[in-house]
């Protein structure tokens, strides 16, 4: 079994999502489990919406929600057809109505933007992306089944930076993803949201920004995956952030110590992966 994690930058458009479907199909014989981030910059957009609403900027929050919703409606119509579009559109309507009610509560009823409420808002990105990606995979001829990460990743109630309760999480993942031998090869590929989880009493949490890599590690450790692939928009670790400098080169080797040092200094591309090391099952 392998885990394939797709970052926001590798799910930022319909073309990118189709490319992900193609990559997953090519790994079919290795029983992939797919973990997804929110598409593109969705989490930043949600953060801005919640912040605006909490500062009483209701109209600004609403225009940003409208823009975000229209991005998802466009993705759905580009990727899906027929009854699938109708189903996803119904889902989008429900999700964006809930977000709207939440922002009204913050902006007009003076509700405080607590870490718990923030997690409820920020988690929307991965909830949306995981459903759309699963539906898009099916449409692209890659049978997929959506799993709700909040039913698998059990965490404490340290909202915004929740820590997983490892053994319970592993047990739930293993129950949901039986060993490949018990799963017929060619069966539907599980797709779940990264970054989000829930407390034992069912309150939504997040694992900290960039936490989808952590989810991929949790899934990998739980099922003894032979490999965890992190798909992003750069072709490896470069000598510098390519968004900052041109003419960067790909590093051919990187020791664990060097990666840890880079992570300590805050290098974005390795920070999340290095942080996401978790204790594998004995
Ligand atoms: P994802 O959305 O897939 O999780 P991230 O945005 O978390 O991806 O990380 C990928 C980004 O990391 C790249 O787009 C790149 O701009 C940035 N980055 C920073 N430092 C480096 C580096 N040394 N090598 C490669 N990418 C880097
Ligand atoms: N979507 C979340 C973030 O932007 C988690 C992730 O992408 O890993 O931080
Ligand atoms: Mg990331």
XYZ file of C-alpha atoms and ligand atoms in Angstrom:
319
model
C 0.000 0.000 0.000
C 1.241 3.525 -0.720
C 0.040 6.946 0.335
C -0.153 9.698 -2.278
C -0.582 13.176 -0.835
C -1.459 16.058 -3.128
C -0.766 19.574 -1.886
C -2.931 22.592 -2.588
C -0.649 23.701 -5.393
C -1.073 20.371 -7.167
C -4.896 20.605 -6.958
C -5.272 24.254 -7.899
C -7.181 23.741 -11.164
C -9.282 21.192 -13.028
C -6.241 20.300 -15.146
C -4.150 19.752 -12.028
C -6.844 17.507 -10.488
C -7.033 15.450 -13.696
C -3.269 15.131 -13.636
C -3.539 13.836 -10.067
C -6.107 11.263 -11.238
C -3.685 10.157 -13.938
C -0.845 9.782 -11.421
C -3.049 7.807 -9.039
C -4.198 5.522 -11.833
C -0.592 4.823 -12.811
C 0.079 3.666 -9.226
C -3.091 1.534 -9.123
C -1.336 -1.822 -8.628
C 0.354 -0.484 -5.484
C -2.980 0.164 -3.719
C -2.788 3.918 -3.246
C -4.559 5.820 -0.503
C -4.953 9.480 -1.429
C -4.672 12.376 1.017
C -5.541 15.847 -0.247
C -5.018 19.426 0.853
C -7.496 22.160 0.127
C -7.286 23.287 -3.511
C -4.891 26.162 -4.196
C -5.008 28.913 -1.594
C -8.413 27.986 -0.160
C -7.212 27.845 3.444
C -5.725 31.342 3.221
C -8.975 32.557 1.669
C -11.019 30.996 4.468
C -8.702 32.510 7.032
C -9.213 35.961 5.501
C -12.997 35.470 5.444
C -13.079 34.511 9.126
C -10.779 37.388 10.037
C -12.887 39.934 8.130
C -16.073 38.624 9.691
C -14.612 38.691 13.187
C -13.579 42.328 12.646
C -17.124 43.210 11.613
C -16.327 43.546 7.900
C -19.378 41.553 6.879
C -19.600 42.763 3.276
C -15.928 42.062 2.568
C -16.283 38.618 4.121
C -19.316 37.971 1.957
C -17.612 39.033 -1.315
C -14.668 36.772 -0.506
C -17.044 33.873 0.174
C -18.788 34.520 -3.111
C -15.430 34.409 -4.952
C -14.407 31.219 -3.186
C -17.750 29.564 -3.887
C -17.590 30.475 -7.556
C -14.130 28.881 -7.817
C -15.592 25.622 -6.511
C -18.698 25.772 -8.720
C -16.387 26.267 -11.718
C -14.191 23.357 -10.675
C -17.264 21.141 -10.279
C -18.661 22.053 -13.686
C -15.291 21.578 -15.389
C -14.599 18.227 -13.767
C -18.004 16.582 -13.452
C -21.124 15.979 -15.482
C -24.798 15.074 -15.096
C -26.017 13.872 -11.742
C -22.549 14.233 -10.177
C -22.640 17.997 -10.754
C -26.093 18.185 -9.206
C -24.916 16.263 -6.127
C -21.752 18.297 -5.652
C -23.604 21.557 -6.221
C -26.048 20.598 -3.496
C -23.091 19.869 -1.233
C -21.442 23.209 -2.119
C -24.682 25.040 -1.377
C -24.894 23.442 2.082
C -21.249 24.123 2.920
C -21.291 27.746 1.781
C -24.616 28.385 3.522
C -23.097 27.111 6.788
C -20.014 29.293 6.239
C -22.243 32.288 5.554
C -24.228 31.701 8.742
C -20.988 31.391 10.681
C -19.661 34.691 9.325
C -22.951 36.459 10.049
C -22.715 35.209 13.596
C -19.172 36.563 13.864
C -19.754 39.863 12.122
C -23.199 40.785 13.343
C -23.939 38.846 16.498
C -20.568 39.512 18.070
C -19.631 35.876 18.329
C -15.964 35.453 19.199
C -13.609 33.841 16.683
C -12.290 31.219 19.070
C -9.682 28.661 17.956
C -12.512 26.101 17.811
C -14.630 28.263 15.514
C -11.577 29.011 13.370
C -10.964 25.281 12.913
C -14.577 24.778 11.927
C -14.083 27.409 9.218
C -10.606 26.426 8.049
C -11.523 22.744 7.778
C -13.993 23.577 5.019
C -11.206 23.682 2.414
C -10.188 20.063 2.854
C -13.799 18.939 3.223
C -14.558 20.469 -0.161
C -11.414 19.334 -1.939
C -11.619 15.727 -0.780
C -15.203 15.384 -2.045
C -14.519 17.075 -5.348
C -11.324 15.128 -5.935
C -13.031 11.796 -5.166
C -15.868 12.644 -7.556
C -13.413 13.855 -10.218
C -11.382 10.650 -9.949
C -14.528 8.587 -10.510
C -15.398 10.732 -13.490
C -11.872 10.254 -14.854
C -12.303 6.475 -14.667
C -10.349 6.029 -11.429
C -12.849 4.452 -9.015
C -12.580 6.302 -5.726
C -14.410 6.441 -2.424
C -14.466 9.446 -0.114
C -13.639 8.852 3.555
C -14.363 11.510 6.177
C -11.022 12.292 7.833
C -12.850 13.542 10.926
C -13.954 9.985 11.571
C -10.399 8.661 11.328
C -8.016 11.260 12.757
C -8.706 11.491 16.484
C -7.067 14.471 18.167
C -6.896 16.359 21.425
C -8.749 19.652 21.705
C -5.765 21.905 21.101
C -7.635 23.676 18.298
C -5.533 25.083 15.412
C -2.586 22.837 16.374
C -4.278 19.648 17.488
C -2.173 16.607 18.294
C -3.411 13.239 17.078
C -4.184 10.509 19.571
C -1.929 8.095 17.759
C -3.085 4.619 18.685
C -6.758 5.417 18.358
C -6.111 7.107 15.033
C -4.061 4.177 13.758
C -6.788 1.750 14.799
C -9.478 3.720 13.009
C -7.400 4.089 9.853
C -6.551 0.398 9.824
C -10.201 -0.516 10.245
C -11.199 1.783 7.395
C -8.332 0.692 5.145
C -7.919 -3.060 5.451
C -4.670 -4.605 4.271
C -4.397 -4.805 0.481
C -4.719 -8.572 0.639
C -8.195 -8.142 2.060
C -8.998 -5.412 -0.417
C -9.439 -6.468 -3.994
C -6.851 -4.805 -6.208
C -8.699 -2.464 -8.505
C -11.270 -1.638 -5.821
C -12.125 1.991 -5.156
C -9.227 4.160 -4.062
C -9.811 5.847 -0.680
C -9.572 9.639 -0.801
C -9.476 11.594 2.439
C -8.842 15.127 3.574
C -5.514 16.034 5.095
C -5.108 18.583 7.875
C -8.414 17.951 9.648
C -9.526 15.673 12.434
C -11.920 15.643 15.346
C -11.861 15.310 19.104
C -13.333 12.125 20.585
C -16.595 14.026 21.130
C -16.746 14.975 17.454
C -15.555 18.609 17.402
C -13.599 19.465 14.251
C -9.902 20.235 14.703
C -6.937 21.016 12.460
C -3.362 19.788 12.788
C -1.703 23.155 12.124
C -1.048 24.919 8.826
C 0.525 22.623 6.269
C -0.807 19.682 8.277
C -1.867 17.524 5.329
C 1.635 16.107 5.112
C 1.188 15.070 8.733
C -2.063 13.289 7.847
C -0.249 11.448 5.061
C 2.368 10.319 7.585
C -0.312 9.167 10.011
C -2.016 7.121 7.310
C 1.324 5.734 6.151
C 2.346 4.733 9.663
C -1.030 3.168 10.396
C -1.031 0.884 7.356
C 2.751 0.280 7.172
C 2.769 1.928 3.760
C 5.729 0.996 1.619
C 5.975 4.619 0.477
C 4.498 8.052 1.158
C 4.564 10.325 -1.869
C 4.212 14.093 -1.365
C 3.122 15.719 -4.634
C 3.616 19.448 -4.877
C 4.442 22.103 -7.467
C 8.232 21.849 -7.217
C 10.397 19.094 -8.531
C 12.231 18.375 -5.276
C 14.141 20.447 -2.768
C 15.973 23.281 -4.520
C 18.967 25.357 -3.544
C 16.510 28.190 -2.825
C 12.763 28.797 -2.932
C 12.064 29.120 -6.691
C 9.424 31.753 -5.909
C 12.179 33.892 -4.461
C 15.024 33.283 -6.935
C 15.278 32.032 -10.470
C 18.131 29.765 -11.590
C 17.801 27.400 -8.681
C 19.064 23.839 -8.835
C 17.561 20.657 -7.561
C 19.463 19.007 -4.743
C 20.301 15.438 -5.646
C 20.904 14.298 -2.089
C 19.835 15.701 1.242
C 20.776 14.039 4.494
C 18.316 13.745 7.335
C 20.473 16.146 9.383
C 20.484 18.744 6.591
C 16.724 18.414 6.139
C 16.223 18.807 9.874
C 18.472 21.893 9.875
C 16.528 23.412 6.966
C 13.266 22.671 8.746
C 14.593 24.298 11.924
C 15.410 27.399 9.881
C 11.866 27.387 8.520
C 12.332 26.088 4.933
C 8.772 25.703 3.698
C 9.241 22.734 1.416
C 10.818 20.516 4.071
C 9.290 21.949 7.189
C 6.016 20.148 6.891
C 7.512 16.809 5.857
C 10.122 16.896 8.599
C 7.523 17.892 11.145
C 5.270 15.106 10.043
C 7.457 12.228 11.196
C 5.350 10.058 13.435
C 5.986 6.950 15.419
C 5.317 3.938 13.166
C 3.557 0.914 14.530
C 5.967 -1.535 16.090
P 1.846 22.261 -1.103
O 0.820 23.267 -1.460
O 2.010 21.190 -2.125
O 1.741 21.729 0.296
P 3.856 24.077 -0.224
O 3.421 25.414 -0.684
O 3.640 23.714 1.204
O 3.233 23.009 -1.189
O 5.403 23.872 -0.532
C 5.879 23.976 -1.864
C 6.502 25.332 -2.048
O 7.673 25.409 -1.231
C 6.993 25.584 -3.433
O 6.002 26.121 -4.257
C 8.166 26.558 -3.198
O 7.808 27.882 -3.540
C 8.424 26.487 -1.697
N 9.835 26.288 -1.321
C 10.454 26.939 -0.314
N 11.738 26.605 -0.200
C 11.943 25.681 -1.170
C 13.093 24.925 -1.573
N 14.300 25.054 -0.985
N 12.945 24.049 -2.608
C 11.757 23.903 -3.214
N 10.634 24.586 -2.889
C 10.721 25.466 -1.883
N -4.743 23.486 3.605
C -3.910 23.568 4.800
C -2.971 24.754 4.703
O -3.009 25.479 3.711
C -3.177 22.284 5.059
C -2.211 21.854 3.979
O -2.273 22.344 2.867
O -1.389 20.979 4.241
O -2.253 24.983 5.616
Mg 1.958 22.238 2.164
